[in-house]
């Protein structure tokens, strides 16, 4: 029987991805303070892309005022080009398409990492001290995403993924909960969509300027938010329709649980994955993700019909060779719990390893400990 995980997929720009497995973007807290590749990051990336179709990097910073993680990789200017080249080559040498995720934290940026700059968002955010972005700052932000895409293309990446999920800057503009503007960038749904779509257009223009139609552009989104004015499935359907009208190659949903049902704005008896895939109706392929640890869970997700690609995060942390194990039907060898006494740390960088040893819903389950799900 043909394994659905290992069937090639031809994107709408003619690029063939060799199979349906994707390494999900994972924050590893391991880049140098200047945002360049470190030895630990190099080690982490060096053996996790084998037999994967695509490898999406950790969220990579596009502007200094959006740095949200210690050890975050950066794509701010020419000073990062050599590091980006090495990162792309590391992944491609293992046979995967190398995708750079481009990111701005908005109000989630950490003040101690901003080098004196002030965090900005769609609207003022009192708790963080972030200020509402001015018209000129919005133009600068759009240009920052375009510049990062330009660096990625010149560095030899196969594509970029625009990070519009997890409550970061693009989602802050899209959500009525965080965007309280009354100008052209906020208010109605169409106006709240304007900034994310402007970023998409700017990145597409970079590809056109270089005449590189084979350069892959994807977009990651979170389908719902908590809170009275948070995003609903109905909002997400509008976002999907707007994105599907753009010359993108894929959409990537951000979920903690692949099988989680909708909260509101659609049939709450059905999974978000199924609803989004049905609404897309084949206009773009969808990457699904969400707490898929065992071979059985990964294969069930692939067979659900809710996604063209399956992304793995925690499973890749625990099993650098997970795609090889799946391809060889060696599911019994797949590790699903983290052993905090593991001597080689699974090749996980030190800071991330420290978090892993403490445990948490966003990290792999700890051996012998109860694991609490995230209600998102």
CSV table of C-alpha atoms in Angstrom, one decimal, residues 8-191:
chain,number,residue,atom,x,y,z
A,8,UNK,CA,5.3,14.0,-3.6
A,9,UNK,CA,3.3,17.1,-3.9
A,10,UNK,CA,3.5,19.7,-6.7
A,11,UNK,CA,2.9,23.2,-5.5
A,12,UNK,CA,1.1,25.8,-7.7
A,13,UNK,CA,4.4,27.3,-8.8
A,14,UNK,CA,5.6,24.0,-10.2
A,15,UNK,CA,7.9,23.1,-7.3
A,16,UNK,CA,7.8,19.4,-6.2
A,17,UNK,CA,8.0,18.7,-2.5
A,18,UNK,CA,9.2,15.1,-2.2
A,19,UNK,CA,6.8,14.1,0.6
A,20,UNK,CA,4.2,15.4,3.1
A,21,UNK,CA,6.3,15.7,6.2
A,22,UNK,CA,7.3,19.1,7.5
A,23,UNK,CA,9.5,20.2,10.4
A,24,UNK,CA,7.4,22.8,12.2
A,25,UNK,CA,9.1,26.0,13.2
A,26,UNK,CA,10.5,25.6,16.7
A,27,UNK,CA,11.9,28.4,18.9
A,28,UNK,CA,15.3,27.0,20.1
A,29,UNK,CA,16.8,30.0,21.9
A,30,UNK,CA,20.2,29.2,20.4
A,31,UNK,CA,21.3,31.9,18.0
A,32,UNK,CA,24.2,34.2,18.8
A,33,UNK,CA,23.3,37.5,20.5
A,34,UNK,CA,23.7,39.2,17.0
A,35,UNK,CA,21.2,36.7,15.5
A,36,UNK,CA,23.7,34.6,13.6
A,37,UNK,CA,24.1,30.8,13.7
A,38,UNK,CA,25.7,29.4,16.8
A,39,UNK,CA,27.5,26.1,17.2
A,40,UNK,CA,24.5,24.7,19.2
A,41,UNK,CA,22.0,25.9,16.6
A,42,UNK,CA,24.2,24.4,13.9
A,43,UNK,CA,24.2,21.1,15.7
A,44,UNK,CA,20.4,21.2,16.2
A,45,UNK,CA,19.8,21.8,12.5
A,46,UNK,CA,22.4,19.4,11.2
A,47,UNK,CA,20.5,16.1,11.5
A,48,UNK,CA,16.7,16.8,11.7
A,49,UNK,CA,15.8,17.3,8.0
A,50,UNK,CA,16.6,13.9,6.6
A,51,UNK,CA,13.7,12.5,4.6
A,52,UNK,CA,11.6,15.6,5.4
A,53,UNK,CA,9.8,17.4,2.6
A,54,UNK,CA,10.2,20.8,4.1
A,55,UNK,CA,12.0,22.3,7.1
A,56,UNK,CA,10.6,25.6,8.5
A,57,UNK,CA,13.1,27.5,10.6
A,58,UNK,CA,12.6,29.1,14.0
A,59,UNK,CA,10.8,32.5,13.9
A,60,UNK,CA,13.5,34.8,12.4
A,61,UNK,CA,13.4,38.5,13.3
A,62,UNK,CA,12.7,41.1,10.6
A,63,UNK,CA,13.1,44.3,12.7
A,64,UNK,CA,14.9,45.1,15.9
A,65,UNK,CA,11.8,46.5,17.6
A,66,UNK,CA,10.1,43.1,17.3
A,67,UNK,CA,12.6,40.7,19.0
A,68,UNK,CA,10.6,38.4,21.2
A,69,UNK,CA,13.1,35.7,22.2
A,70,UNK,CA,16.5,35.4,23.6
A,71,UNK,CA,18.7,33.6,21.0
A,72,UNK,CA,16.3,34.5,18.2
A,73,UNK,CA,17.8,34.2,14.7
A,74,UNK,CA,17.7,37.5,12.7
A,75,UNK,CA,17.4,38.6,9.0
A,76,UNK,CA,17.8,42.3,9.4
A,77,UNK,CA,20.4,43.1,6.8
A,78,UNK,CA,23.6,42.2,5.0
A,79,UNK,CA,25.3,41.3,8.3
A,80,UNK,CA,23.1,38.2,8.4
A,81,UNK,CA,23.4,37.0,4.9
A,82,UNK,CA,26.3,34.6,5.4
A,83,UNK,CA,24.6,33.0,8.5
A,84,UNK,CA,21.4,32.6,6.5
A,85,UNK,CA,23.3,31.0,3.6
A,86,UNK,CA,24.8,28.4,6.0
A,87,UNK,CA,21.4,27.7,7.6
A,88,UNK,CA,19.8,27.1,4.2
A,89,UNK,CA,22.6,24.9,3.1
A,90,UNK,CA,22.5,22.8,6.3
A,91,UNK,CA,18.9,21.9,5.6
A,92,UNK,CA,19.2,21.4,1.9
A,93,UNK,CA,22.2,19.1,2.2
A,94,UNK,CA,19.8,16.8,4.1
A,95,UNK,CA,17.4,16.9,1.2
A,96,UNK,CA,14.6,19.1,2.6
A,97,UNK,CA,13.2,22.4,1.2
A,98,UNK,CA,14.5,25.1,3.4
A,99,UNK,CA,11.9,27.6,4.5
A,100,UNK,CA,12.7,30.7,6.5
A,101,UNK,CA,9.9,31.8,8.9
A,102,UNK,CA,9.9,35.6,9.1
A,103,UNK,CA,8.6,37.2,12.3
A,104,UNK,CA,7.9,40.3,14.3
A,105,UNK,CA,6.7,40.0,17.9
A,106,UNK,CA,4.7,43.3,18.1
A,107,UNK,CA,3.8,43.9,21.7
A,108,UNK,CA,5.3,40.5,22.7
A,109,UNK,CA,8.8,41.9,22.0
A,110,UNK,CA,11.1,41.8,25.0
A,111,UNK,CA,12.2,45.3,26.1
A,112,UNK,CA,15.7,44.1,27.1
A,113,UNK,CA,16.3,42.9,23.5
A,114,UNK,CA,15.2,46.0,21.6
A,115,UNK,CA,18.4,48.0,21.9
A,116,UNK,CA,16.6,51.1,23.1
A,117,UNK,CA,13.8,51.0,20.6
A,118,UNK,CA,10.1,51.0,21.7
A,119,UNK,CA,7.9,48.0,21.0
A,120,UNK,CA,5.0,48.8,18.6
A,121,UNK,CA,1.8,47.0,17.7
A,122,UNK,CA,-1.5,47.7,15.9
A,123,UNK,CA,-2.7,49.7,19.0
A,124,UNK,CA,-1.2,50.7,22.3
A,125,UNK,CA,-0.7,47.8,24.6
A,126,UNK,CA,-0.6,49.0,28.2
A,127,UNK,CA,0.8,45.9,29.9
A,128,UNK,CA,3.9,45.7,27.7
A,129,UNK,CA,4.3,49.4,27.0
A,130,UNK,CA,4.0,48.9,23.3
A,131,UNK,CA,2.9,52.0,21.3
A,132,UNK,CA,0.5,52.1,18.3
A,133,UNK,CA,2.5,52.0,15.1
A,134,UNK,CA,2.4,55.3,13.1
A,135,UNK,CA,1.8,55.4,9.4
A,136,UNK,CA,5.5,55.6,8.7
A,137,UNK,CA,6.3,52.8,11.1
A,138,UNK,CA,3.7,50.6,9.4
A,139,UNK,CA,5.5,51.3,6.1
A,140,UNK,CA,8.8,50.4,7.7
A,141,UNK,CA,7.3,47.1,9.1
A,142,UNK,CA,6.1,46.1,5.7
A,143,UNK,CA,9.5,46.9,4.2
A,144,UNK,CA,11.2,44.9,7.0
A,145,UNK,CA,9.3,41.7,6.0
A,146,UNK,CA,10.2,42.3,2.3
A,147,UNK,CA,13.9,42.9,3.2
A,148,UNK,CA,14.0,39.6,5.2
A,149,UNK,CA,12.4,37.8,2.3
A,150,UNK,CA,15.0,39.3,0.0
A,151,UNK,CA,17.8,38.1,2.3
A,152,UNK,CA,16.3,34.6,2.4
A,153,UNK,CA,16.0,34.4,-1.4
A,154,UNK,CA,19.6,35.7,-1.9
A,155,UNK,CA,20.8,33.3,0.8
A,156,UNK,CA,19.4,30.3,-1.2
A,157,UNK,CA,16.4,29.4,0.9
A,158,UNK,CA,13.7,27.7,-1.1
A,159,UNK,CA,11.1,30.0,0.4
A,160,UNK,CA,9.7,31.9,3.4
A,161,UNK,CA,6.8,31.5,5.7
A,162,UNK,CA,5.2,34.7,6.9
A,163,UNK,CA,4.4,34.3,10.6
A,164,UNK,CA,0.8,35.5,11.1
A,165,UNK,CA,0.0,33.3,14.1
A,166,UNK,CA,0.4,33.0,17.9
A,167,UNK,CA,-0.6,36.5,18.7
A,168,UNK,CA,2.4,38.2,17.1
A,169,UNK,CA,2.4,41.3,15.0
A,170,UNK,CA,0.3,40.3,12.0
A,171,UNK,CA,-2.3,38.7,14.2
A,172,UNK,CA,-2.3,41.8,16.4
A,173,UNK,CA,-3.4,43.8,13.4
A,174,UNK,CA,-5.9,41.2,12.2
A,175,UNK,CA,-7.7,40.7,15.6
A,176,UNK,CA,-10.3,43.1,16.8
A,177,UNK,CA,-9.1,42.3,20.3
A,178,UNK,CA,-5.7,43.9,19.8
A,179,UNK,CA,-6.4,46.3,16.9
A,180,UNK,CA,-8.5,49.2,18.0
A,181,UNK,CA,-7.5,51.6,15.3
A,182,UNK,CA,-10.0,53.8,13.5
A,183,UNK,CA,-7.8,54.6,10.4
A,184,UNK,CA,-7.2,52.6,7.2
A,185,UNK,CA,-5.4,49.9,9.3
A,186,UNK,CA,-8.2,49.0,11.7
A,187,UNK,CA,-11.9,49.0,12.5
A,188,UNK,CA,-13.7,46.8,9.9
A,189,UNK,CA,-12.6,43.3,9.1
A,190,UNK,CA,-11.4,44.4,5.7
A,191,UNK,CA,-9.3,47.1,7.3
